[in-house]
mmCIF file of C-alpha atoms and ligand atoms in Angstrom:
data_model
loop_
_atom_site.group_PDB
_atom_site.id
_atom_site.type_symbol
_atom_site.label_atom_id
_atom_site.label_comp_id
_atom_site.label_asym_id
_atom_site.label_seq_id
_atom_site.Cartn_x
_atom_site.Cartn_y
_atom_site.Cartn_z
ATOM 1 C CA MET O 1 -7.612 5.926 33.079
ATOM 2 C CA ASN O 2 -3.998 6.454 32.034
ATOM 3 C CA GLU O 3 -3.453 2.769 31.329
ATOM 4 C CA PRO O 4 -4.321 1.470 27.838
ATOM 5 C CA VAL O 5 -7.387 -0.721 27.619
ATOM 6 C CA SER O 6 -6.419 -4.345 27.771
ATOM 7 C CA VAL O 7 -6.964 -6.213 24.503
ATOM 8 C CA GLN O 8 -7.049 -9.965 24.756
ATOM 9 C CA TRP O 9 -5.096 -11.651 22.089
ATOM 10 C CA PHE O 10 -4.680 -15.060 20.578
ATOM 11 C CA PRO O 11 -1.079 -15.619 19.456
ATOM 12 C CA GLY O 12 -2.140 -18.678 17.447
ATOM 13 C CA HIS O 13 -3.276 -16.342 14.676
ATOM 14 C CA MET O 14 0.283 -15.181 14.068
ATOM 15 C CA ALA O 15 1.636 -18.722 13.830
ATOM 16 C CA LYS O 16 -1.034 -19.530 11.230
ATOM 17 C CA THR O 17 -0.171 -16.417 9.211
ATOM 18 C CA ARG O 18 3.491 -17.308 9.287
ATOM 19 C CA ARG O 19 2.814 -20.810 7.941
ATOM 20 C CA LEU O 20 0.586 -19.486 5.173
ATOM 21 C CA MET O 21 3.101 -16.859 4.133
ATOM 22 C CA GLU O 22 5.944 -19.315 4.141
ATOM 23 C CA ARG O 23 3.975 -21.519 1.759
ATOM 24 C CA CYS O 24 3.358 -18.583 -0.544
ATOM 25 C CA LEU O 25 6.922 -17.250 -0.525
ATOM 26 C CA PRO O 26 8.240 -19.381 -3.409
ATOM 27 C CA LEU O 27 5.343 -18.148 -5.555
ATOM 28 C CA ILE O 28 5.801 -14.427 -5.111
ATOM 29 C CA ASP O 29 8.228 -11.708 -6.134
ATOM 30 C CA GLY O 30 7.195 -9.294 -3.411
ATOM 31 C CA ALA O 31 4.303 -7.937 -1.371
ATOM 32 C CA VAL O 32 1.873 -5.079 -1.234
ATOM 33 C CA GLU O 33 1.661 -4.207 2.437
ATOM 34 C CA ILE O 34 -1.464 -2.288 3.362
ATOM 35 C CA ALA O 35 -1.337 -0.259 6.553
ATOM 36 C CA ASP O 36 -3.991 1.982 8.069
ATOM 37 C CA ALA O 37 -3.086 5.655 7.596
ATOM 38 C CA ARG O 38 -4.727 6.488 10.949
ATOM 39 C CA ILE O 39 -2.314 4.165 12.769
ATOM 40 C CA PRO O 40 0.559 3.645 10.330
ATOM 41 C CA ALA O 41 2.898 2.093 12.899
ATOM 42 C CA SER O 42 0.462 0.059 14.972
ATOM 43 C CA SER O 43 -1.149 -1.484 11.893
ATOM 44 C CA ARG O 44 2.155 -2.902 10.639
ATOM 45 C CA ASN O 45 3.778 -6.071 11.813
ATOM 46 C CA PRO O 46 7.516 -5.704 12.368
ATOM 47 C CA GLU O 47 7.963 -9.403 11.634
ATOM 48 C CA LEU O 48 6.950 -8.874 8.038
ATOM 49 C CA ASP O 49 10.571 -8.074 7.163
ATOM 50 C CA SER O 50 11.715 -11.518 8.142
ATOM 51 C CA LEU O 51 8.535 -13.183 6.851
ATOM 52 C CA LEU O 52 9.170 -11.756 3.384
ATOM 53 C CA ALA O 53 12.777 -12.868 3.494
ATOM 54 C CA GLY O 54 14.074 -9.680 1.882
ATOM 55 C CA LYS O 55 11.559 -9.575 -0.996
ATOM 56 C CA PRO O 56 10.544 -6.079 -2.108
ATOM 57 C CA ARG O 57 7.519 -4.428 -0.648
ATOM 58 C CA LEU O 58 5.083 -1.727 -1.714
ATOM 59 C CA LEU O 59 3.654 0.060 1.298
ATOM 60 C CA LEU O 60 0.195 1.615 0.989
ATOM 61 C CA LEU O 61 -1.272 3.873 3.662
ATOM 62 C CA ASN O 62 -4.921 3.118 3.108
ATOM 63 C CA LYS O 63 -7.916 5.004 4.497
ATOM 64 C CA ALA O 64 -5.835 8.138 3.984
ATOM 65 C CA ASP O 65 -9.187 9.907 3.511
ATOM 66 C CA MET O 66 -9.921 9.287 7.213
ATOM 67 C CA ALA O 67 -6.499 10.370 8.465
ATOM 68 C CA ASP O 68 -5.264 13.882 9.228
ATOM 69 C CA GLU O 69 -3.746 15.290 6.021
ATOM 70 C CA GLN O 70 -0.847 16.914 7.806
ATOM 71 C CA ALA O 71 -0.093 13.705 9.684
ATOM 72 C CA ASN O 72 -0.208 11.843 6.345
ATOM 73 C CA ARG O 73 2.572 14.100 5.107
ATOM 74 C CA LEU O 74 4.647 13.514 8.252
ATOM 75 C CA TRP O 75 4.281 9.747 7.840
ATOM 76 C CA LEU O 76 5.190 9.842 4.150
ATOM 77 C CA ASN O 77 8.360 11.750 5.007
ATOM 78 C CA TYR O 78 9.131 9.346 7.774
ATOM 79 C CA PHE O 79 8.714 6.255 5.592
ATOM 80 C CA GLU O 80 10.712 7.846 2.785
ATOM 81 C CA LYS O 81 13.534 8.628 5.196
ATOM 82 C CA THR O 82 13.506 5.141 6.668
ATOM 83 C CA GLY O 83 13.774 3.529 3.231
ATOM 84 C CA THR O 84 10.229 2.234 2.675
ATOM 85 C CA PRO O 85 8.509 4.664 0.310
ATOM 86 C CA ALA O 86 4.766 4.680 0.890
ATOM 87 C CA LEU O 87 1.703 5.766 -1.053
ATOM 88 C CA PRO O 88 -1.353 7.308 0.642
ATOM 89 C CA VAL O 89 -4.515 5.848 -0.883
ATOM 90 C CA ASP O 90 -8.252 5.560 -0.462
ATOM 91 C CA CYS O 91 -9.225 2.157 -1.794
ATOM 92 C CA LYS O 92 -12.889 2.884 -1.252
ATOM 93 C CA THR O 93 -12.894 5.512 -4.003
ATOM 94 C CA GLY O 94 -9.611 4.609 -5.676
ATOM 95 C CA LYS O 95 -8.045 7.999 -4.898
ATOM 96 C CA GLY O 96 -4.248 7.823 -4.947
ATOM 97 C CA LEU O 97 -4.064 4.453 -6.688
ATOM 98 C CA GLY O 98 -2.851 6.219 -9.827
ATOM 99 C CA GLY O 99 0.516 6.380 -8.045
ATOM 100 C CA PHE O 100 0.718 2.608 -7.684
ATOM 101 C CA ALA O 101 2.498 2.040 -11.008
ATOM 102 C CA ARG O 102 5.186 4.565 -10.063
ATOM 103 C CA LEU O 103 5.703 2.930 -6.674
ATOM 104 C CA ALA O 104 5.850 -0.490 -8.348
ATOM 105 C CA GLN O 105 8.435 0.784 -10.789
ATOM 106 C CA ARG O 106 10.474 2.159 -7.919
ATOM 107 C CA GLN O 107 10.326 -0.950 -5.772
ATOM 108 C CA LEU O 108 10.282 -3.669 -8.431
ATOM 109 C CA GLY O 109 12.240 -2.062 -11.284
ATOM 110 C CA HIS O 110 15.412 -3.873 -10.250
ATOM 111 C CA LEU O 111 13.642 -7.247 -10.590
ATOM 112 C CA VAL O 112 12.430 -6.422 -14.087
ATOM 113 C CA GLN O 113 15.984 -5.368 -14.944
ATOM 114 C CA LYS O 114 17.375 -8.572 -13.458
ATOM 115 C CA TYR O 115 15.094 -10.675 -15.660
ATOM 116 C CA ARG O 116 15.891 -8.519 -18.681
ATOM 117 C CA ASP O 117 19.615 -9.034 -18.088
ATOM 118 C CA ARG O 118 18.939 -12.741 -18.239
ATOM 119 C CA GLY O 119 17.098 -12.312 -21.501
ATOM 120 C CA ILE O 120 13.640 -12.757 -19.949
ATOM 121 C CA THR O 121 11.122 -10.111 -20.935
ATOM 122 C CA GLY O 122 7.452 -9.821 -20.101
ATOM 123 C CA ARG O 123 7.650 -12.013 -17.011
ATOM 124 C CA THR O 124 4.652 -11.511 -14.726
ATOM 125 C CA LEU O 125 5.467 -10.117 -11.298
ATOM 126 C CA ARG O 126 3.451 -11.706 -8.526
ATOM 127 C CA LEU O 127 2.672 -9.846 -5.347
ATOM 128 C CA MET O 128 1.040 -11.065 -2.178
ATOM 129 C CA VAL O 129 -1.341 -8.577 -0.565
ATOM 130 C CA VAL O 130 -0.805 -8.429 3.174
ATOM 131 C CA GLY O 131 -2.334 -6.400 5.961
ATOM 132 C CA ILE O 132 -4.276 -6.597 9.177
ATOM 133 C CA PRO O 133 -7.947 -7.579 9.094
ATOM 134 C CA ASN O 134 -10.274 -4.890 7.769
ATOM 135 C CA VAL O 135 -7.484 -2.629 6.505
ATOM 136 C CA GLY O 136 -8.788 -2.704 2.930
ATOM 137 C CA LYS O 137 -7.057 -5.649 1.221
ATOM 138 C CA SER O 138 -10.190 -6.719 -0.698
ATOM 139 C CA SER O 139 -11.059 -3.123 -1.559
ATOM 140 C CA PHE O 140 -7.552 -2.668 -2.979
ATOM 141 C CA ILE O 141 -7.726 -5.834 -5.084
ATOM 142 C CA ASN O 142 -11.224 -4.964 -6.309
ATOM 143 C CA ARG O 143 -10.095 -1.513 -7.356
ATOM 144 C CA MET O 144 -6.960 -2.743 -9.096
ATOM 145 C CA ALA O 145 -8.486 -5.802 -10.745
ATOM 146 C CA GLY O 146 -11.632 -3.969 -11.842
ATOM 147 C CA GLY O 147 -15.205 -4.785 -11.008
ATOM 148 C CA ALA O 148 -15.097 -8.161 -12.705
ATOM 149 C CA ARG O 149 -12.131 -9.266 -10.569
ATOM 150 C CA ALA O 150 -9.881 -10.631 -13.287
ATOM 151 C CA LYS O 151 -9.192 -14.018 -11.767
ATOM 152 C CA VAL O 152 -6.182 -15.902 -13.020
ATOM 153 C CA ALA O 153 -7.230 -19.497 -13.483
ATOM 154 C CA ASP O 154 -5.550 -22.549 -12.033
ATOM 155 C CA ARG O 155 -2.304 -21.255 -10.710
ATOM 156 C CA PRO O 156 -0.916 -24.270 -8.895
ATOM 157 C CA GLY O 157 0.471 -24.547 -5.431
ATOM 158 C CA VAL O 158 -1.540 -21.889 -3.685
ATOM 159 C CA THR O 159 -3.483 -22.773 -0.564
ATOM 160 C CA ARG O 160 -7.146 -23.438 -1.222
ATOM 161 C CA GLY O 161 -9.120 -20.235 -1.043
ATOM 162 C CA ASN O 162 -6.275 -18.103 -2.330
ATOM 163 C CA GLN O 163 -6.712 -16.515 -5.679
ATOM 164 C CA TRP O 164 -4.602 -14.592 -8.190
ATOM 165 C CA PHE O 165 -5.841 -11.439 -9.920
ATOM 166 C CA ALA O 166 -4.252 -9.791 -12.943
ATOM 167 C CA ILE O 167 -4.093 -6.015 -12.607
ATOM 168 C CA GLY O 168 -2.354 -5.117 -15.851
ATOM 169 C CA GLY O 169 1.189 -3.958 -16.407
ATOM 170 C CA GLY O 170 2.385 -7.535 -15.990
ATOM 171 C CA VAL O 171 1.452 -7.701 -12.322
ATOM 172 C CA GLU O 172 -0.708 -10.253 -10.507
ATOM 173 C CA LEU O 173 -1.985 -9.990 -6.947
ATOM 174 C CA LEU O 174 -2.508 -12.855 -4.536
ATOM 175 C CA ASP O 175 -5.594 -12.498 -2.382
ATOM 176 C CA THR O 176 -6.232 -13.828 1.126
ATOM 177 C CA ALA O 177 -2.801 -15.127 2.082
ATOM 178 C CA GLY O 178 -1.838 -12.125 4.036
ATOM 179 C CA VAL O 179 -4.216 -11.605 6.904
ATOM 180 C CA LEU O 180 -1.412 -10.212 8.904
ATOM 181 C CA TRP O 181 -1.931 -10.265 12.597
ATOM 182 C CA PRO O 182 -0.508 -7.278 14.374
ATOM 183 C CA LYS O 183 1.906 -7.387 17.239
ATOM 184 C CA PHE O 184 0.386 -6.770 20.599
ATOM 185 C CA ASP O 185 3.462 -6.662 22.795
ATOM 186 C CA ASP O 186 2.864 -2.991 23.431
ATOM 187 C CA PRO O 187 -0.585 -2.521 25.022
ATOM 188 C CA ALA O 188 -0.926 0.887 23.344
ATOM 189 C CA VAL O 189 -0.747 -0.868 19.959
ATOM 190 C CA GLY O 190 -3.571 -3.232 20.897
ATOM 191 C CA GLU O 191 -5.620 -0.305 22.073
ATOM 192 C CA ARG O 192 -5.173 1.652 18.809
ATOM 193 C CA LEU O 193 -6.181 -1.422 16.819
ATOM 194 C CA ALA O 194 -9.299 -1.680 18.958
ATOM 195 C CA PHE O 195 -10.047 2.042 18.422
ATOM 196 C CA THR O 196 -10.118 1.624 14.648
ATOM 197 C CA GLY O 197 -12.023 -1.667 14.792
ATOM 198 C CA ALA O 198 -9.165 -3.642 13.255
ATOM 199 C CA VAL O 199 -9.466 -6.403 15.820
ATOM 200 C CA ARG O 200 -12.985 -7.607 16.271
ATOM 201 C CA ASP O 201 -12.491 -11.015 17.856
ATOM 202 C CA VAL O 202 -11.042 -9.590 21.001
ATOM 203 C CA VAL O 203 -12.699 -8.943 24.245
ATOM 204 C CA VAL O 204 -12.638 -5.303 25.172
ATOM 205 C CA ASP O 205 -14.540 -3.318 27.723
ATOM 206 C CA VAL O 206 -16.390 -0.913 25.411
ATOM 207 C CA GLU O 207 -16.938 1.753 28.052
ATOM 208 C CA ALA O 208 -13.261 1.824 28.957
ATOM 209 C CA LEU O 209 -12.390 1.827 25.248
ATOM 210 C CA ALA O 210 -14.680 4.779 24.507
ATOM 211 C CA ALA O 211 -13.376 6.724 27.495
ATOM 212 C CA ARG O 212 -9.759 6.154 26.417
ATOM 213 C CA LEU O 213 -10.627 7.072 22.828
ATOM 214 C CA LEU O 214 -12.142 10.361 23.994
ATOM 215 C CA GLN O 215 -9.088 10.995 26.131
ATOM 216 C CA THR O 216 -6.630 10.228 23.307
ATOM 217 C CA VAL O 217 -8.473 12.153 20.616
ATOM 218 C CA GLY O 218 -9.237 14.985 23.049
ATOM 219 C CA LEU O 219 -5.536 15.739 23.419
ATOM 220 C CA ARG O 220 -5.150 16.858 19.828
ATOM 221 C CA TYR O 221 -8.628 17.262 18.424
ATOM 222 C CA GLY O 222 -10.675 18.322 21.464
ATOM 223 C CA ASP O 223 -12.550 21.013 19.539
ATOM 224 C CA ARG O 224 -13.925 18.381 17.159
ATOM 225 C CA LEU O 225 -15.372 16.415 20.069
ATOM 226 C CA CYS O 226 -16.948 19.523 21.566
ATOM 227 C CA GLU O 227 -18.432 20.432 18.210
ATOM 228 C CA ARG O 228 -19.802 16.966 17.507
ATOM 229 C CA TYR O 229 -21.381 16.524 20.926
ATOM 230 C CA ARG O 230 -22.297 20.185 21.491
ATOM 231 C CA LEU O 231 -20.215 20.422 24.613
ATOM 232 C CA PRO O 232 -18.796 23.681 25.940
ATOM 233 C CA PRO O 233 -15.086 24.146 25.108
ATOM 234 C CA GLU O 234 -14.120 23.772 28.766
ATOM 235 C CA ALA O 235 -15.795 20.326 28.986
ATOM 236 C CA LEU O 236 -12.596 18.490 28.151
ATOM 237 C CA LYS O 237 -10.803 20.128 31.055
ATOM 238 C CA GLU O 238 -13.712 19.857 33.464
ATOM 239 C CA TYR O 239 -14.520 16.187 33.063
ATOM 240 C CA ASP O 240 -12.407 13.105 33.377
ATOM 241 C CA PRO O 241 -12.912 10.677 30.424
ATOM 242 C CA ALA O 242 -15.666 8.713 32.193
ATOM 243 C CA GLY O 243 -17.408 11.990 33.078
ATOM 244 C CA LEU O 244 -17.111 13.085 29.464
ATOM 245 C CA LEU O 245 -18.821 9.897 28.331
ATOM 246 C CA GLU O 246 -21.654 10.634 30.732
ATOM 247 C CA ALA O 247 -21.953 14.215 29.525
ATOM 248 C CA ILE O 248 -22.189 12.969 25.936
ATOM 249 C CA GLY O 249 -24.829 10.378 26.895
ATOM 250 C CA LYS O 250 -26.865 13.084 28.601
ATOM 251 C CA LYS O 251 -26.637 15.423 25.591
ATOM 252 C CA ARG O 252 -27.722 12.601 23.327
ATOM 253 C CA GLY O 253 -30.590 11.565 25.571
ATOM 254 C CA MET O 254 -29.199 8.076 26.036
ATOM 255 C CA LEU O 255 -30.860 7.531 29.361
ATOM 256 C CA LEU O 256 -32.086 4.545 31.298
ATOM 257 C CA PRO O 257 -35.390 4.620 33.176
ATOM 258 C CA GLY O 258 -34.846 6.925 36.139
ATOM 259 C CA GLY O 259 -32.726 9.328 34.098
ATOM 260 C CA VAL O 260 -29.395 7.566 34.597
ATOM 261 C CA VAL O 261 -27.111 7.752 31.546
ATOM 262 C CA ASN O 262 -26.831 4.494 29.615
ATOM 263 C CA THR O 263 -23.041 4.589 29.466
ATOM 264 C CA GLU O 264 -22.726 1.331 27.551
ATOM 265 C CA ARG O 265 -24.972 2.556 24.730
ATOM 266 C CA THR O 266 -23.180 5.903 24.749
ATOM 267 C CA ALA O 267 -19.801 4.158 24.560
ATOM 268 C CA VAL O 268 -20.881 2.086 21.542
ATOM 269 C CA ALA O 269 -22.194 5.235 19.823
ATOM 270 C CA VAL O 270 -18.954 7.138 20.525
ATOM 271 C CA VAL O 271 -16.728 4.361 19.149
ATOM 272 C CA ASP O 272 -19.002 3.940 16.108
ATOM 273 C CA ASP O 273 -18.887 7.693 15.447
ATOM 274 C CA TYR O 274 -15.101 7.641 15.425
ATOM 275 C CA ARG O 275 -14.900 4.580 13.162
ATOM 276 C CA ALA O 276 -17.415 6.111 10.761
ATOM 277 C CA GLY O 277 -15.273 9.253 10.504
ATOM 278 C CA LYS O 278 -17.887 11.498 12.126
ATOM 279 C CA TRP O 279 -15.212 13.414 14.024
ATOM 280 C CA GLY O 280 -13.411 14.316 10.820
ATOM 281 C CA ARG O 281 -9.975 13.188 9.743
ATOM 282 C CA ILE O 282 -8.022 11.955 12.722
ATOM 283 C CA THR O 283 -4.647 10.250 13.042
ATOM 284 C CA LEU O 284 -4.015 8.435 16.294
ATOM 285 C CA GLU O 285 -0.231 8.228 16.236
ATOM 286 C CA LEU O 286 2.637 10.208 14.770
ATOM 287 C CA PRO O 287 6.135 9.211 13.762
ATOM 288 C CA GLU O 288 8.495 9.261 16.718
ATOM 289 C CA ALA O 289 9.921 12.645 17.616
ATOM 290 C CA GLU O 290 7.477 14.554 15.433
ATOM 291 C CA PRO O 291 5.719 17.533 16.975
ATOM 292 C CA ALA O 292 1.934 17.174 16.979
ATOM 293 C CA PRO O 293 0.325 18.858 13.973
ATOM 294 C CA ASP O 294 -1.910 21.791 14.641
ATOM 295 C CA PRO O 295 -5.390 20.562 13.626
ATOM 296 C CA ALA O 296 -6.396 24.158 12.886
ATOM 297 C CA GLU O 297 -3.995 24.308 9.944
HETATM 298 P P1 G4P K 301 -9.935 -6.435 4.301
HETATM 299 O O1 G4P K 301 -10.108 -7.133 2.984
HETATM 300 O O2 G4P K 301 -8.527 -6.023 4.558
HETATM 301 O O3 G4P K 301 -10.511 -7.160 5.470
HETATM 302 O O4 G4P K 301 -10.752 -5.042 4.208
HETATM 303 P P2 G4P K 301 -11.945 -4.591 3.228
HETATM 304 O O5 G4P K 301 -11.419 -4.296 1.862
HETATM 305 O O6 G4P K 301 -13.055 -5.583 3.350
HETATM 306 O O7 G4P K 301 -12.358 -3.195 3.876
HETATM 307 C C1 G4P K 301 -12.853 -3.109 5.201
HETATM 308 C C2 G4P K 301 -13.741 -1.882 5.338
HETATM 309 O O8 G4P K 301 -12.952 -0.710 5.121
HETATM 310 C C3 G4P K 301 -14.865 -1.804 4.309
HETATM 311 O O9 G4P K 301 -15.933 -1.123 4.931
HETATM 312 C C4 G4P K 301 -14.284 -0.916 3.230
HETATM 313 O O10 G4P K 301 -15.269 -0.258 2.460
HETATM 314 C C5 G4P K 301 -13.523 0.087 4.081
HETATM 315 N N1 G4P K 301 -12.414 0.701 3.353
HETATM 316 C C6 G4P K 301 -11.434 0.077 2.654
HETATM 317 N N2 G4P K 301 -10.561 0.971 2.163
HETATM 318 C C7 G4P K 301 -10.990 2.188 2.569
HETATM 319 C C8 G4P K 301 -10.488 3.529 2.390
HETATM 320 O O11 G4P K 301 -9.437 3.777 1.792
HETATM 321 N N3 G4P K 301 -11.208 4.525 2.973
HETATM 322 C C9 G4P K 301 -12.342 4.291 3.684
HETATM 323 N N4 G4P K 301 -12.968 5.335 4.211
HETATM 324 N N5 G4P K 301 -12.838 3.052 3.879
HETATM 325 C C10 G4P K 301 -12.169 2.019 3.329
HETATM 326 P P3 G4P K 301 -17.225 -1.863 5.439
HETATM 327 O O12 G4P K 301 -17.902 -0.954 6.383
HETATM 328 O O13 G4P K 301 -16.855 -3.232 5.913
HETATM 329 O O14 G4P K 301 -18.062 -2.029 4.172
HETATM 330 P P4 G4P K 301 -18.658 -0.876 3.226
HETATM 331 O O15 G4P K 301 -18.632 0.426 3.965
HETATM 332 O O16 G4P K 301 -17.768 -0.825 2.015
HETATM 333 O O17 G4P K 301 -20.020 -1.377 2.910
#
């Protein structure tokens, strides 16, 4: 149970993304990269640097409402220190997006200045929105472009299906080009992406996934699990992860005829609970060399 769950992966996706992005590059000034605040490292693709060929980037940590607030602060510090300032946001409600203009100014101000120096004012800045599947790219564009989705008509040269949206302030966003496939070289990365539901077209053993999720979350947020599933505080020490899954199934009455726990149904329920935020705000990875936050704080 100490090995990450194996996530099957199709590298063809990455090649397709690369081709699409390369086609879009001449059309854009930079990118809005959306990462998942619960897994800020695993939800980013390290190849984006080279894919963007040095163009500026605005990093959003979306679903910040589902991530541990203290961990959010650690990640913001980390990204600031490593030269990629980030903005925590909740694109479902729009919380935090008020800071987008400031981040844009910070990351794109030099471009505006460059154009101004050349005597060009009011030039539209075009940004490609990139991020892993399900991270909130559409939610972000919807929020920024308003309910009516201010489509920009007939911009040439973009792959069919891609669309530009004006968001005010002289900025346009390009939808759909950037379904950025994550890197799966590290099995722990694949596992975290499976925990959050980022990768759906992969084959995972749901019982093993749920057991590993309980094990991972139990390390830092064990009390939340005990509370949610009405388990005694010592349950996490007493049971191994598979035993914990069984205990939860029993508590929830998820039984097969004959009284045996339906572990598959229990596993699906456990994973769904986590993805729906029923265990509270949980971050699954911290910046390197950071001490774990105390969830009681
Ligand atoms: P994508 O374009 O990158 O694939 O992602 P999309 O915007 O479709 O968002 C995927 C899911 O994540 C949606 O939920 C969306 O509501 C949710 N979501 C996006 N941003 C946030 C956020 O900041 N916080 C939270 N809590 N959720 C967010 P869904 O279940 O697919 O649909 P629904 O719940 O909106 O009906």
